[in-house]
mmCIF file of C-alpha atoms and ligand atoms in Angstrom:
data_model
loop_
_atom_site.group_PDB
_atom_site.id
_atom_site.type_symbol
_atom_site.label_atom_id
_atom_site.label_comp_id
_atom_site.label_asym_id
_atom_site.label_seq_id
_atom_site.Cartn_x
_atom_site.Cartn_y
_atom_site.Cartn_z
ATOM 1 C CA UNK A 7 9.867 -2.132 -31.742
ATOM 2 C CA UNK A 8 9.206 0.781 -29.955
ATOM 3 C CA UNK A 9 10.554 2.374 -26.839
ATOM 4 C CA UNK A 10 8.761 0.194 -24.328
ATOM 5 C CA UNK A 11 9.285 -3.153 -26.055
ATOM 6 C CA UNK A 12 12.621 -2.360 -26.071
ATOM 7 C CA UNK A 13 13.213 -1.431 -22.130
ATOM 8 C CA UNK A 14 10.905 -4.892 -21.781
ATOM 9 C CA UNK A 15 13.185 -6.938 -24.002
ATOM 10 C CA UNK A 16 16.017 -5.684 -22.504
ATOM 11 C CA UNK A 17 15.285 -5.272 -19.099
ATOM 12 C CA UNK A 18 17.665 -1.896 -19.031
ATOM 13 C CA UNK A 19 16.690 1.459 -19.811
ATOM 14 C CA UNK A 20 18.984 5.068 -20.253
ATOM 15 C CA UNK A 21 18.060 7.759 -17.534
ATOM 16 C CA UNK A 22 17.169 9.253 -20.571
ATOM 17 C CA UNK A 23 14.757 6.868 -21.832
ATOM 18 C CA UNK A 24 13.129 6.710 -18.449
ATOM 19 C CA UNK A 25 12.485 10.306 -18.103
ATOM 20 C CA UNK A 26 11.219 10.398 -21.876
ATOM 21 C CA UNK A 27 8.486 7.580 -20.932
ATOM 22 C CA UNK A 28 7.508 9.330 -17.558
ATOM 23 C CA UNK A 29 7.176 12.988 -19.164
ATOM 24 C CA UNK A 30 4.708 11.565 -22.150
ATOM 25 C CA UNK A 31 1.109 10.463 -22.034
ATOM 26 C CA UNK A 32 1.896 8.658 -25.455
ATOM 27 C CA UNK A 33 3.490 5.302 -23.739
ATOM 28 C CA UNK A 34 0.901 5.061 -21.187
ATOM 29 C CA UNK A 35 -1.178 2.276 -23.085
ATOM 30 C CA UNK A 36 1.799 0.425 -24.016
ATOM 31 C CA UNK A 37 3.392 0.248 -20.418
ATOM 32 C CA UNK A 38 1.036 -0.401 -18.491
ATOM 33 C CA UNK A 39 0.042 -3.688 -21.098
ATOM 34 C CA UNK A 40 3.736 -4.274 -21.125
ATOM 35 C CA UNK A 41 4.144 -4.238 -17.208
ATOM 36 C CA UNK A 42 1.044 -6.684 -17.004
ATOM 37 C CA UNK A 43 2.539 -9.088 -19.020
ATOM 38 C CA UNK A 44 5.848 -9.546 -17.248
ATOM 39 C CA UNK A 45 4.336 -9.864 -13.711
ATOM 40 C CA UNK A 46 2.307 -12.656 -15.078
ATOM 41 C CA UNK A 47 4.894 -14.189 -17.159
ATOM 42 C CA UNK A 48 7.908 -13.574 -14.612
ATOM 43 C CA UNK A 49 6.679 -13.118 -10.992
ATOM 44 C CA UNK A 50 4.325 -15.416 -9.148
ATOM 45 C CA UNK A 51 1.410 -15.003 -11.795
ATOM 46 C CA UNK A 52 -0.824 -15.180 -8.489
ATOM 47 C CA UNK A 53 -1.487 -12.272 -6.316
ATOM 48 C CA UNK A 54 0.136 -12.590 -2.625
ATOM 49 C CA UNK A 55 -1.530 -11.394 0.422
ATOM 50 C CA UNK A 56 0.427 -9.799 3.019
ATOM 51 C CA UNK A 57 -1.446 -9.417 6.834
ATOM 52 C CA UNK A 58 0.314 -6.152 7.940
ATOM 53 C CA UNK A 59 -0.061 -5.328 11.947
ATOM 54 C CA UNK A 60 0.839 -1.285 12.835
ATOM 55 C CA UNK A 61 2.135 -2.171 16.354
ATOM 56 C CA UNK A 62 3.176 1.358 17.420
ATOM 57 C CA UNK A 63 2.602 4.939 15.889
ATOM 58 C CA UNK A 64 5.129 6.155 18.072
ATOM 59 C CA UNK A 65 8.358 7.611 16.203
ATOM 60 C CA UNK A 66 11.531 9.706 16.911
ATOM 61 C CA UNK A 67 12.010 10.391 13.600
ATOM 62 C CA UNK A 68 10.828 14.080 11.796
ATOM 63 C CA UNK A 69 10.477 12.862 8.027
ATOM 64 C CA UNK A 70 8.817 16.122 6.647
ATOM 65 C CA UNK A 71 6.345 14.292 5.104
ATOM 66 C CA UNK A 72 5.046 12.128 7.547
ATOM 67 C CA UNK A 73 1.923 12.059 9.832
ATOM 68 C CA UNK A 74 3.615 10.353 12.358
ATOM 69 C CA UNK A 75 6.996 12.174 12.571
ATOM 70 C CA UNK A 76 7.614 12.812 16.865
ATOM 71 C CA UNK A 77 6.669 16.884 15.754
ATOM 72 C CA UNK A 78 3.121 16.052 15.140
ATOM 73 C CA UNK A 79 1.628 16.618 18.813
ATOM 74 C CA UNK A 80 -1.867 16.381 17.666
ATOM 75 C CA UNK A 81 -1.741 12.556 17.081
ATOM 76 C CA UNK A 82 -2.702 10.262 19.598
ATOM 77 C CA UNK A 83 0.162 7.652 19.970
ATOM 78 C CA UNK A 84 -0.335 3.870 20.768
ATOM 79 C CA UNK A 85 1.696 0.573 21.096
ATOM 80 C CA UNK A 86 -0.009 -2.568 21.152
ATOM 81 C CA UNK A 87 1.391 -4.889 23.917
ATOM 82 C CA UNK A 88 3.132 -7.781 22.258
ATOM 83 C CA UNK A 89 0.818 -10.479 23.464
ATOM 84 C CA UNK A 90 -2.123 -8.363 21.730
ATOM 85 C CA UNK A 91 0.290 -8.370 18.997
ATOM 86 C CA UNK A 92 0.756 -12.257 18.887
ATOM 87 C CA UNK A 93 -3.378 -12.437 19.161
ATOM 88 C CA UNK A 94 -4.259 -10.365 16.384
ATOM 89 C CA UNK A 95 -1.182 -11.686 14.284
ATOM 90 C CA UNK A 96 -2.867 -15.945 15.005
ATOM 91 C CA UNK A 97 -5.994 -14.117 13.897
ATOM 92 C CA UNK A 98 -4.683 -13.437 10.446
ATOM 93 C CA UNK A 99 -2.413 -16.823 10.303
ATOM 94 C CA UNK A 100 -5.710 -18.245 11.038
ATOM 95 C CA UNK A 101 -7.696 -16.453 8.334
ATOM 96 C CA UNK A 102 -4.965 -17.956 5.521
ATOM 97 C CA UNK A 103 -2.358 -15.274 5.579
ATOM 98 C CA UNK A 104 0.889 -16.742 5.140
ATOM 99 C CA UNK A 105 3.050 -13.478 5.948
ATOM 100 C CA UNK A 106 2.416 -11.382 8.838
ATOM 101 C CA UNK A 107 4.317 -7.592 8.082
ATOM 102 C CA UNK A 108 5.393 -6.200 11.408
ATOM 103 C CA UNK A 109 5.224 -2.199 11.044
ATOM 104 C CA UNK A 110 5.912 0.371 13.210
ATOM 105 C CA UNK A 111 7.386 4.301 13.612
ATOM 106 C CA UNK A 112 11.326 4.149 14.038
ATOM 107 C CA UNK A 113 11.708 4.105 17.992
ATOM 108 C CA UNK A 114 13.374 1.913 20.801
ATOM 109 C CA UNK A 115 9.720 1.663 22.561
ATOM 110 C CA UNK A 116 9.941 -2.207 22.187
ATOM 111 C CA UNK A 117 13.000 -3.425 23.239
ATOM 112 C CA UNK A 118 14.966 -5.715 20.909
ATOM 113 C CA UNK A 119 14.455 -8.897 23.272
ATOM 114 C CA UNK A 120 11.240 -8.059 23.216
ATOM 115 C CA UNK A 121 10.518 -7.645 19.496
ATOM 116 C CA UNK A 122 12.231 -10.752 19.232
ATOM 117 C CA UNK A 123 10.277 -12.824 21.532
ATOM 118 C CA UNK A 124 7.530 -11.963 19.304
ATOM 119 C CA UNK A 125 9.135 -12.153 16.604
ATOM 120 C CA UNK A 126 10.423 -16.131 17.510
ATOM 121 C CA UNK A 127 6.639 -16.629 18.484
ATOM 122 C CA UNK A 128 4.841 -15.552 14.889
ATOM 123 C CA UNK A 129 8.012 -17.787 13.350
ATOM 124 C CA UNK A 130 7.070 -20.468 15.195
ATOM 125 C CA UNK A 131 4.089 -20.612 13.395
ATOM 126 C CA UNK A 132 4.716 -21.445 10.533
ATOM 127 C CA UNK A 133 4.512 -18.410 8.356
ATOM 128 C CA UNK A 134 6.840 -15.522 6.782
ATOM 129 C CA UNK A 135 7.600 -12.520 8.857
ATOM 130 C CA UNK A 136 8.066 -8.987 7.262
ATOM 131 C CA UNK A 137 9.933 -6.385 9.767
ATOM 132 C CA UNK A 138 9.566 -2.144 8.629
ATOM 133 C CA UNK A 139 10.626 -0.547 11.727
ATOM 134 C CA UNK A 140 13.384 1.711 10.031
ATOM 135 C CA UNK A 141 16.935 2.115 10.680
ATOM 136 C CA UNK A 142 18.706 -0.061 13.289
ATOM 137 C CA UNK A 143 21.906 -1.345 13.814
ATOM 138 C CA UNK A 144 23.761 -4.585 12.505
ATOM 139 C CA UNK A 145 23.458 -6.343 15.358
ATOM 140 C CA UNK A 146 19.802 -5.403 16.099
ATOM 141 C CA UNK A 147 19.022 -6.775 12.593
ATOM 142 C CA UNK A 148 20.681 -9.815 12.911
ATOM 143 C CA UNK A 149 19.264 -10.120 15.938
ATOM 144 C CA UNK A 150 15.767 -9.907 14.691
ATOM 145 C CA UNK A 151 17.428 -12.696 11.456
ATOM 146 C CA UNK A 152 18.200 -14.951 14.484
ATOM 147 C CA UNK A 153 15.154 -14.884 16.002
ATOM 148 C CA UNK A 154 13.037 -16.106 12.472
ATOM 149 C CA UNK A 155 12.596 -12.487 10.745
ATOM 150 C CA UNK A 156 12.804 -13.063 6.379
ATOM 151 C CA UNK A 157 12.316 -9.994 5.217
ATOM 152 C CA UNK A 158 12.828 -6.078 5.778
ATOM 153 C CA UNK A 159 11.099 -2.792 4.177
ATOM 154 C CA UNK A 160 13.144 0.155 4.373
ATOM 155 C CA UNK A 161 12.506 2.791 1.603
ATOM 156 C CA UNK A 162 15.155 5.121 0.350
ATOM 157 C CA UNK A 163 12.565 7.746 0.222
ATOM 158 C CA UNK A 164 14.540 9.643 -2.725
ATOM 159 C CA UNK A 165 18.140 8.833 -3.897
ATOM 160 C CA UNK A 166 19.047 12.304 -4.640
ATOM 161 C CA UNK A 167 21.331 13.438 -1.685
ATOM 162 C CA UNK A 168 19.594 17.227 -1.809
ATOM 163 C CA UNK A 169 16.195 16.732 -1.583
ATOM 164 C CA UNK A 170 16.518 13.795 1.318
ATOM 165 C CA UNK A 171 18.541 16.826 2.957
ATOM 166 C CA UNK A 172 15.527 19.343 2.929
ATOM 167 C CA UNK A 173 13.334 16.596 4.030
ATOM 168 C CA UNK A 174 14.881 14.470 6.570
ATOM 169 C CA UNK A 175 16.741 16.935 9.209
ATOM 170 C CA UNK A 176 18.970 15.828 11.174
ATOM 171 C CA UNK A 177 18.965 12.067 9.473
ATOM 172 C CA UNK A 178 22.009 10.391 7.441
ATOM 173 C CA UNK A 179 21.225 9.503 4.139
ATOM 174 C CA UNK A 180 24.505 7.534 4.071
ATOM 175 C CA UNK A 181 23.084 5.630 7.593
ATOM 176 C CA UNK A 182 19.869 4.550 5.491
ATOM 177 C CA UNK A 183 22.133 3.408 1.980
ATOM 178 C CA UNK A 184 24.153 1.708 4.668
ATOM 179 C CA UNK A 185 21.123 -0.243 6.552
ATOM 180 C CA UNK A 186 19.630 -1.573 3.029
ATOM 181 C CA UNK A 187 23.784 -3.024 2.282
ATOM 182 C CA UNK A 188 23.458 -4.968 6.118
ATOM 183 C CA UNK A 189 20.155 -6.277 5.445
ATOM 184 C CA UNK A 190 21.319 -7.822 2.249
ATOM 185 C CA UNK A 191 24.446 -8.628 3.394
ATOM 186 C CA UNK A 192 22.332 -10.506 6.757
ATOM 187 C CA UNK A 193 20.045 -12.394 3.886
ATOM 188 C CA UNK A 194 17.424 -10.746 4.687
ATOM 189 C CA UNK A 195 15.078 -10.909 1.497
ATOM 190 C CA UNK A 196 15.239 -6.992 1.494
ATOM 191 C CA UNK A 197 12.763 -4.636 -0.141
ATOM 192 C CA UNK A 198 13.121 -0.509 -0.633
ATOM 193 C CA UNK A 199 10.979 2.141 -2.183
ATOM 194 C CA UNK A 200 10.637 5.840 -2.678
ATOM 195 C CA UNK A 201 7.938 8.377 -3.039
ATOM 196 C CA UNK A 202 6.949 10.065 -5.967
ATOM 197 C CA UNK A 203 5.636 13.989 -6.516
ATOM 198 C CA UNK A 204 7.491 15.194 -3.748
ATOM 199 C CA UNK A 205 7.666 19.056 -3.868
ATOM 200 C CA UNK A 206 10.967 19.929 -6.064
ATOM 201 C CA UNK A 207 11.190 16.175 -7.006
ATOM 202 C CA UNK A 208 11.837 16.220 -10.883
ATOM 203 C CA UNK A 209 11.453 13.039 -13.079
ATOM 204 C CA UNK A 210 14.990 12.851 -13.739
ATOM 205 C CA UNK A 211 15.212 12.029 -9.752
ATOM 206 C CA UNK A 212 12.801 9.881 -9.919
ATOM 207 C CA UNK A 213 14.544 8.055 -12.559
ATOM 208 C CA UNK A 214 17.257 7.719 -11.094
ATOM 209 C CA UNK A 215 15.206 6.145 -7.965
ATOM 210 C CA UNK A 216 14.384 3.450 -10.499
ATOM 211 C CA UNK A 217 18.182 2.589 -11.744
ATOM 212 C CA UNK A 218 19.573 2.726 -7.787
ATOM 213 C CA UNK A 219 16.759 -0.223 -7.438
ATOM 214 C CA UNK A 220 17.668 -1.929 -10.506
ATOM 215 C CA UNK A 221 21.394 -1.672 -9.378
ATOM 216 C CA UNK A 222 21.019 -2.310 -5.974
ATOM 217 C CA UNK A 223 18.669 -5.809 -7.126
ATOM 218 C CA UNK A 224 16.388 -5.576 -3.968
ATOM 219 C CA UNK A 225 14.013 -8.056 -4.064
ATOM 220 C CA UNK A 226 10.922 -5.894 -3.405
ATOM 221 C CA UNK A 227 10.362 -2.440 -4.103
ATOM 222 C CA UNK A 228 7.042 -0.053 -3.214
ATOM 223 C CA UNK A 229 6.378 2.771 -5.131
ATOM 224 C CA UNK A 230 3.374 5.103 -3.416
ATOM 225 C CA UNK A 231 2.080 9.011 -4.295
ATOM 226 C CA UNK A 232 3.405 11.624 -1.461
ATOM 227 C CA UNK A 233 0.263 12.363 0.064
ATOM 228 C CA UNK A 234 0.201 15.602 2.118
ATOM 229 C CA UNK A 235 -0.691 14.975 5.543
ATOM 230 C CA UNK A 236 -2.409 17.845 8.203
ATOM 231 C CA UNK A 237 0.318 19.067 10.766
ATOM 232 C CA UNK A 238 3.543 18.472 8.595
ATOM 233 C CA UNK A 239 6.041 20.757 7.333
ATOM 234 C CA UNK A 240 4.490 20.018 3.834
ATOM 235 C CA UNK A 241 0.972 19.700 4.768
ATOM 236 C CA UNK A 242 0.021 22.594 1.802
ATOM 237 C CA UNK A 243 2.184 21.349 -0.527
ATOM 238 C CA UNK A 244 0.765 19.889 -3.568
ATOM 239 C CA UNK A 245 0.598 16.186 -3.489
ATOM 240 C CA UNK A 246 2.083 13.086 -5.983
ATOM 241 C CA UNK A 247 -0.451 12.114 -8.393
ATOM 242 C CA UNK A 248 -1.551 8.752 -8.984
ATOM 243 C CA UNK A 249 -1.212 8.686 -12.710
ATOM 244 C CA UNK A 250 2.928 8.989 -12.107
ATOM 245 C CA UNK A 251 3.120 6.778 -9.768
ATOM 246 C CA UNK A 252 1.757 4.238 -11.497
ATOM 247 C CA UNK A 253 4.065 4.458 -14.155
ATOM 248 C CA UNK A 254 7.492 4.475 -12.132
ATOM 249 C CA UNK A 255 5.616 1.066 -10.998
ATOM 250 C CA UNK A 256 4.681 -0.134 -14.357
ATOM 251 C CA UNK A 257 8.890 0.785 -15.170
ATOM 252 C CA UNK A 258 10.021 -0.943 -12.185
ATOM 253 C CA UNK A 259 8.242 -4.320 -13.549
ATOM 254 C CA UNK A 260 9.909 -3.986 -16.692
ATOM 255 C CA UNK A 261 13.290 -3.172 -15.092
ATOM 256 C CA UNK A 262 12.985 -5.779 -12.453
ATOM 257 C CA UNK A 263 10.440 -8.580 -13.697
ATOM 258 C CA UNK A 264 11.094 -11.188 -10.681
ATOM 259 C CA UNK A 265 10.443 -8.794 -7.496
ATOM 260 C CA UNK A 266 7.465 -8.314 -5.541
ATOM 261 C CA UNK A 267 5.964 -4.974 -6.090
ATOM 262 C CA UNK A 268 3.101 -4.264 -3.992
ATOM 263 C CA UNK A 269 0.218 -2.002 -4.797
ATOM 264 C CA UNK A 270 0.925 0.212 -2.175
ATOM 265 C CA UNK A 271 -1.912 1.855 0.211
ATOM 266 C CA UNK A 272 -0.718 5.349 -1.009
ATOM 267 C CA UNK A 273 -1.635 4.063 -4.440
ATOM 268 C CA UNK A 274 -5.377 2.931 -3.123
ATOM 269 C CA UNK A 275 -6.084 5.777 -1.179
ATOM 270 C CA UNK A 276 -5.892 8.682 -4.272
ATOM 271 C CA UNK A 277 -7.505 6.378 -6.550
ATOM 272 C CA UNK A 278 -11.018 3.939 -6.157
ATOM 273 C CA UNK A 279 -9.912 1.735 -8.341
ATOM 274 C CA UNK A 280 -6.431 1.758 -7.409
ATOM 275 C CA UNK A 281 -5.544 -1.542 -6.035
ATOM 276 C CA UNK A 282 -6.988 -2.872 -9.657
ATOM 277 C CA UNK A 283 -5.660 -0.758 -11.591
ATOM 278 C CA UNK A 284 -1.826 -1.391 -9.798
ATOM 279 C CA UNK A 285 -2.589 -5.012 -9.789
ATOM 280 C CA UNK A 286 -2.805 -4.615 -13.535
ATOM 281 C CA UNK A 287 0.279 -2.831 -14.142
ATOM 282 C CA UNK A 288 3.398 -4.597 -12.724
ATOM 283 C CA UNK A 289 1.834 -5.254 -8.966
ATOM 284 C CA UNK A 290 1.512 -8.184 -7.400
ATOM 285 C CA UNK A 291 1.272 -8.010 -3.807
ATOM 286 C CA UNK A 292 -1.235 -6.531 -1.790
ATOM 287 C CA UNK A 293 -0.662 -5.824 2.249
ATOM 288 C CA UNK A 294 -4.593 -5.428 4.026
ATOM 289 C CA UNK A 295 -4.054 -3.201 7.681
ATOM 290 C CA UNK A 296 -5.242 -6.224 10.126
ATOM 291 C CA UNK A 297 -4.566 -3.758 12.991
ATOM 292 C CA UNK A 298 -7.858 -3.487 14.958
ATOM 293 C CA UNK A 299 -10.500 -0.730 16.530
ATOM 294 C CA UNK A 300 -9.042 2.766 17.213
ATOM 295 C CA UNK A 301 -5.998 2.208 16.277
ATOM 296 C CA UNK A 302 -6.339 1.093 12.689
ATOM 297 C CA UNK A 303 -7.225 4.535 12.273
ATOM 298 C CA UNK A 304 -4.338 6.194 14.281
ATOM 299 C CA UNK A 305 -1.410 5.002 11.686
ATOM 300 C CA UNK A 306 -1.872 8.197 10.013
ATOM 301 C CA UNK A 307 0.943 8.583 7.700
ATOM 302 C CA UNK A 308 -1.554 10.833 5.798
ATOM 303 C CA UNK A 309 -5.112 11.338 5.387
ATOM 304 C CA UNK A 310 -7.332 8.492 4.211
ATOM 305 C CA UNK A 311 -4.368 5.848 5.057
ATOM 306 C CA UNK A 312 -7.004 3.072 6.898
ATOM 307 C CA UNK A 313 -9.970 4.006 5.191
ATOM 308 C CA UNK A 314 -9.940 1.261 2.780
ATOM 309 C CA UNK A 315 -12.558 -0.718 4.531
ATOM 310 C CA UNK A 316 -10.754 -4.116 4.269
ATOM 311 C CA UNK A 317 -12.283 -5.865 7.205
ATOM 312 C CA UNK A 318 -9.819 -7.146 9.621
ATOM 313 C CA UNK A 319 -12.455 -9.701 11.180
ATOM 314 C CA UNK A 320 -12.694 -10.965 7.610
ATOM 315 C CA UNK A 321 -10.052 -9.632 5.579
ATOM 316 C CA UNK A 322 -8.818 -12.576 4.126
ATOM 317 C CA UNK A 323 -11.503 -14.529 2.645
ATOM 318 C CA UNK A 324 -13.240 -10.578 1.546
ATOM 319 C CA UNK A 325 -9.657 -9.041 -0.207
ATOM 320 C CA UNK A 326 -9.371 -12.982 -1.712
ATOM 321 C CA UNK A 327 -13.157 -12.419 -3.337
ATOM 322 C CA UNK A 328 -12.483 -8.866 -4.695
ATOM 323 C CA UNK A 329 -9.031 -10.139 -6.347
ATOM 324 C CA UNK A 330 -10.267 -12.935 -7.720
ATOM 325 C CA UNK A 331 -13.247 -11.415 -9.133
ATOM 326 C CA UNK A 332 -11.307 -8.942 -10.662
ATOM 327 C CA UNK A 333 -9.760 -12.185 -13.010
ATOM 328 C CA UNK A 334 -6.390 -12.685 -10.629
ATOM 329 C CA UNK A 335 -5.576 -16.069 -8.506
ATOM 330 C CA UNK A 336 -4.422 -15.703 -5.293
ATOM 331 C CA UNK A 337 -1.128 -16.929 -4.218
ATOM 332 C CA UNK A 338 -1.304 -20.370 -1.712
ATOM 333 C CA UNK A 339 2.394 -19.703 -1.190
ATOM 334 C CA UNK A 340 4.904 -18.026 1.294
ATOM 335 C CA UNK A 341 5.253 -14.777 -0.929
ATOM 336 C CA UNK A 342 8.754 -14.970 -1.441
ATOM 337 C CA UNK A 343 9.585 -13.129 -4.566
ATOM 338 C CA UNK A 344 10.683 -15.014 -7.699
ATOM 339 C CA UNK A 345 13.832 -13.018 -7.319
ATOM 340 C CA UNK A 346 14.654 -14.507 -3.832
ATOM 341 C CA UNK A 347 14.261 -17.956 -4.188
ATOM 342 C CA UNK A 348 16.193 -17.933 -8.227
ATOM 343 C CA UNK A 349 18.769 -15.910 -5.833
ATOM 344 C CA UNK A 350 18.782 -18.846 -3.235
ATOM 345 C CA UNK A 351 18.969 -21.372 -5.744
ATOM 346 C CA UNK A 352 21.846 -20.231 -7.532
ATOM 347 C CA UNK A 353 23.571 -20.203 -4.124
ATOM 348 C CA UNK A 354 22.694 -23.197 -3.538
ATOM 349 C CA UNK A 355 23.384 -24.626 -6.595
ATOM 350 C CA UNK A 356 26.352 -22.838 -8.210
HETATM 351 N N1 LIG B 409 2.516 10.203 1.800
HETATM 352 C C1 LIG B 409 2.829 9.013 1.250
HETATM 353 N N2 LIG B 409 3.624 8.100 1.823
HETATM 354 C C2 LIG B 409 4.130 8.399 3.031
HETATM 355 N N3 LIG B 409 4.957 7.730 3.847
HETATM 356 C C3 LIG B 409 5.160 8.449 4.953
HETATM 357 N N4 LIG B 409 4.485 9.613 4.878
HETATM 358 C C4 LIG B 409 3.843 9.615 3.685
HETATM 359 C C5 LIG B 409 3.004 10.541 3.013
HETATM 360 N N5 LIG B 409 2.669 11.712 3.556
HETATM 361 C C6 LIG B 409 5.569 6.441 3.484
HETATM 362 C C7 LIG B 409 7.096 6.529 3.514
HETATM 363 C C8 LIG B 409 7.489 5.464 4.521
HETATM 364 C C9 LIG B 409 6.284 4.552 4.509
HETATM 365 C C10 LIG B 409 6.131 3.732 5.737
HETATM 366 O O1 LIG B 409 5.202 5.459 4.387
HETATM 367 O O2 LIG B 409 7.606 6.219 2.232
HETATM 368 O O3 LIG B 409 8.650 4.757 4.167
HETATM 369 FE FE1 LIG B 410 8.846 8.024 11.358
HETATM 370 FE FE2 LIG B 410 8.804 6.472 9.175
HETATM 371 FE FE3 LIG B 410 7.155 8.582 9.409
HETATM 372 FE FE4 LIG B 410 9.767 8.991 9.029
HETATM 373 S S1 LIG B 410 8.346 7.972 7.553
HETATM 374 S S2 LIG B 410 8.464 10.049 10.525
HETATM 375 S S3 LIG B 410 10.659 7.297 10.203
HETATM 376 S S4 LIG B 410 7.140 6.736 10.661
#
């Protein structure tokens, strides 16, 4: 058996092992089959659609990366009123989505009783809620638990200590290891996620990345390409490439064969065929922007992020064609990850 069939029987691979299969073309093949066949054997074999709603492009945060970090002056900020919000979030309930993904920069422009009032109003109903709007507190997260919240997204970015220095000033790493522990601890079904081909990121790094999520057994994990984005500290830097990426993805199946691993819009915007070609190598979620008019276009965490021209009139029933015409189902359930509900079974059946 070779290298890959081994990490896939095994579910565990050396740091070693990791960075051999990420620095040589010659696993590629193998991999990304491999990957493929433990979505479809161990996740939901159907793809799930996430509706994801941008509600504010304002942030406080400087991420070094990032198009919207509160440096960028050049970008026009917005924040959709919460009862424009709740419209365009129906919408999507009422085009078949069964999760609605509330994103947004890291600020306090909503207040919490606020986020929560719209948060109890998409729970009401009937679907999943997603929350990414960064690092809070414990009680701010349970807060948004209490009022019908199931999941979280907050990426690691990079687990080495170092490089999150140099590209997070003035932000705790600790702060951000310590959020992803309260959201578990809150049972929140929690995802993470880093970014790959950062400048000075090596593949040993990277590897590492993928053992912290293994470790830390998130339930959902995105992988996307660092994209360099106009009027950033790194805007000439040379960018992640897509090829990479999806292979840390295509390891993360075979590491972690029950989470939800979406193929993320980094992922789709270097490559045409790049939701496919995810979807066939250890993805199975995809997230289509239902944010509306201008500012679909305004969540600029860099260039070409909203240019995938999934409709938001007609999203749904268009992303549902492509998929399945590509030879995938799509998923009629709530998108909780095969990791989540074995977790909740076993706790409720010990
Ligand atoms: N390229 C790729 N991904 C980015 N993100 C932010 N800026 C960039 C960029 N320039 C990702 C971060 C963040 C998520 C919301 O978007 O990983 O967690
Ligand atoms: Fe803000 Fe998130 Fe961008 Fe960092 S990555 S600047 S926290 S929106």
């Amino acid at each position: 058996m070779g290298l890959v069939g081994k990490i896939k029987a095994q579910r565990h691979a050396s740091l070693e092992e990791l960075v051999e299969i990420l620095s040589s073309a010659r696993y590629d093949e193998a991999l990304f089959k491999a990957a493929h066949e433990v979505r479809q054997r161990y996740s939901h074999p159907a793809i799930h659609l996430k509706a994801l709603l941008e509600l504010s492009n304002i942030c406080a945060k400087t991420c070094f990366y990032c198009g919207l970090r509160a440096g960028n002056r050049e970008l026009k900020r917005y924040k959709i009123p919460l009862q424009e919000a709740l419209r365009i979030a129906q919408r999507a309930i009422d085009f078949g989505y069964q999760t609605i993904v509330l994103q947004s920069g890291e600020s306090h422009d909503y207040e919490t009783a606020e986020l929560c009032e719209l948060i109890h109003a998409i729970h009401r109903r009937g679907v999943r809620i997603t929350l990414s709007l960064g690092e809070k507190s414990f009680e701010e997260y349970q807060a948004y638990k209490e009022a019908g919240a199931n999941r979280y997204l907050l990426r690691i970015e990079t687990t080495d200590p170092r490089l999150y220095a140099t590209l997070h000033p003035h932000m705790s790493h600790q702060n951000r290891f310590e959020c992803l522990k309260n959201l578990q601890k809150l049972g929140f079904e929690t995802g993470s996620g880093s970014l790959v081909g950062l400048p000075h990121q090596s593949l040993e790094s990277i590897a590492h990345d993928l053992l912290f999520f293994q470790e830390s057994d998130f339930d959902m994990v995105g992988i996307g390409p660092f994209i360099p984005a106009p009027h950033t500290p790194l805007e000439h830097e040379k960018g992640g490439d897509f090829h990479t990426s999806r292979k840390v993805m295509a390891l993360l199946r075979l590491l972690m064969p029950y989470i939800n691993i979406p193929a993320t819009s980094a992922m789709e915007t270097l490559h045409p065929q790049g939701r496919f070609l995810a979807l066939q190598s250890g993805a199975n979620v995809v997230m289509p922007v239902i944010t509306e008019g201008e500012t679909r276009t305004l969540y600029q965490l860099y260039p070409g992020k909203g240019s995938i021209s999934d409709d938001p009139q007609n999203s749904y029933a268009k992303i549902s064609t492509q998929i399945t015409s590509l030879g995938e189902g799509i998923s009629l359930e709530s998108g909780d990850s095969q990791r989540f509900i074995l977790r909740n079974h076993h706790a409720s059946n010990p």
